[in-house]
Amino acid sequence: MAASETRSKRVVLGVTAGISAYKAIEVCRRLVDAGVHVAPVLTPDALRFVGVATFSALASEPAQSTLFDASQAIPHTSLGQSADLVVVAPATADFLARYAAGMANDLLSATLLATRAPVLVCPAMHTEMWEHPSVQETLATLVRRGVAVVPPEEGALAAGDRGIGRLADPASIVAVVLGMLGSNGDLAGRRVAVSAGGTREPLDPVRHLSNRSSGKQGHALAAVALRRGAEVALVTTVGTPVPAHPRLSVVRVDTAAEMEAAMAIESEKADVIVMAAAVADFRPVHVAGRKLTKDDGIPEIVLEQTPDILRGLVAHRRPGQVIVGFAAETDEPVARARRKRESKGVDLMVVNDVGAPGVGFDHDTNAVTIIKESAEREVPLTSKEAVAEAVLDEVVELLDRNDGADRARGEDS
Ligand code: CTP
């Protein structure tokens, strides 16, 4: 069984000035019922639709709506810093624009600037506004920055209109919030170390040997493990920003040697290790201290083997630890991966046929076969997130099996 988390999760519930603000009351109540600590923050105009008293009565602490409350000098930083998640429901077009522009002219927008917690916005507005390019571009900007969105639904709108723009159902919003908090996740209380991306082995100060790995599958594994409640360490060669998350630590590395060192540290605490990285098999024996130029003639590059990180991790496996390898193959992928699973001593080997269309390097999609001890599971072409879900389903099954074996040993002794 996953260890239960001790501190209840803190959610700042932002409410902005939309007709559907009344539904935020239901969101608040359901989150509190689910054991979440809810701190409501209403924009001044939201108060035209709903009252502070209602939220204060239902939430875990009094609702706030002003930056200049006499009782607290700087409420936005304490709210922002202590939040595990900020959810804005409903989020009006005006609020989304102010948030995307980085404005801080009310308590809620200032809190969003002062937080490193993940953010979920739930827009609600009339169809014409929702479909306006300005709103859509604002939203695309926020999504690019890692903000999660529960899109509006189709249905009855204010003033008798119908169309898309209605705030999503409170139950759906709460399900997404709990998913992001990991409170209901099957990896809650577990530590997962994931490696991602292709390593870079330097030749000289400006050149390196590398491969075509984009790191997308490894990053998707980290994101899904977070959503399922895990504490995640992502050891990655990929420079593109990873959305901040209170349960995520990111270690940037370049070479196989750096990745080996980082994974050795992370694996000491990990319940699960996933080596999704494409580790270079060879590296130059000598790294030139200065840039090689044509005047030096054609260089003869002598290569040596890099450490097999996965083998090292298996050799130092902690009791009950689940270890997953990845293999990108072009010839007889499943047969080769079966042999690789055995020889590397991992629990699962996930193989993709990188010769197939839409599979592997740089695609957003993937198709894999998960090789287990006594069975295989095929995951046909789908998103890298869905592949991550399938891999982690198998991981959870193995963790539960190992826990069961532990319990049985405990009862015997
Ligand atoms: N791997 C590793 N260290 C290496 C090479 C690979 O940890 N030096 C890991 C990869 O992250 C992956 C698994 O081993 O999880 C299989 O990688 P792959 O390159 O297919 O294995 P190799 O043993 O290098 O086999 P091949 O000769 O087919 O490349």
Coordinates of C-alpha atoms and ligand atoms in Angstrom, one line a residue, residues 195-197 199 256 259-260 263 274-282 305-313 324-329 336 340 343-344 346 348-351, ligand 1:
S195 CA 15.6 9.6 -16.9
A196 CA 14.9 11.3 -20.2
G197 CA 16.5 12.6 -23.4
T199 CA 23.0 12.1 -23.6
A256 CA 26.2 9.5 -19.6
M259 CA 23.3 10.9 -15.8
E260 CA 24.8 7.9 -14.0
M263 CA 20.4 8.4 -11.1
V274 CA 12.4 4.3 -15.3
M275 CA 15.3 4.6 -17.6
A276 CA 13.6 6.3 -20.6
A277 CA 16.8 8.1 -21.6
A278 CA 18.7 7.3 -24.8
V279 CA 22.1 6.9 -23.2
A280 CA 25.0 7.1 -25.7
D281 CA 26.7 3.8 -25.9
F282 CA 30.0 5.3 -26.8
Q305 CA 32.0 2.5 -24.0
T306 CA 29.9 4.5 -21.6
P307 CA 28.8 3.0 -18.3
D308 CA 25.6 0.9 -18.6
I309 CA 23.6 3.0 -16.1
L310 CA 20.7 0.6 -16.0
R311 CA 22.8 -2.4 -15.2
G312 CA 24.4 -0.5 -12.3
L313 CA 21.0 0.5 -11.0
V324 CA 11.9 -0.3 -16.1
G325 CA 14.1 -0.1 -19.2
F326 CA 13.3 1.3 -22.6
A327 CA 14.6 0.0 -25.9
A328 CA 14.4 1.6 -29.3
E329 CA 14.9 -1.0 -31.9
R336 CA 15.5 -8.3 -29.0
K340 CA 17.4 -7.4 -23.2
S343 CA 20.1 -9.8 -19.6
K344 CA 19.6 -6.4 -17.9
V346 CA 14.8 -5.3 -15.3
L348 CA 9.8 -4.3 -17.5
M349 CA 11.3 -3.6 -20.9
V350 CA 9.3 -1.1 -23.0
V351 CA 10.2 -1.4 -26.6
Ligands
CTP1 N1 21.0 2.2 -21.0 C1 21.8 2.7 -19.9 N2 23.1 2.9 -20.1 C2 23.7 2.8 -21.3 C3 22.9 2.3 -22.4 C4 21.6 2.1 -22.2 O1 21.3 2.8 -18.8 N3 25.0 3.0 -21.5 C5 19.6 1.9 -20.8 C6 18.6 2.8 -21.6 O2 18.2 3.9 -20.8 C7 17.5 1.9 -21.7 C8 18.1 0.5 -21.8 O3 19.4 0.6 -21.2 O4 16.6 1.9 -20.7 C9 18.2 -0.1 -23.1 O5 19.0 0.8 -23.9 P1 19.6 0.2 -25.3 O6 20.4 1.4 -25.9 O7 18.5 -0.4 -26.1 O8 20.5 -0.9 -24.7 P2 22.0 -1.3 -25.0 O9 22.4 -2.2 -23.9 O10 22.8 -0.1 -25.3 O11 21.8 -2.2 -26.3 P3 22.2 -1.9 -27.8 O12 23.5 -2.5 -28.0 O13 21.1 -2.6 -28.6 O14 22.1 -0.4 -28.0

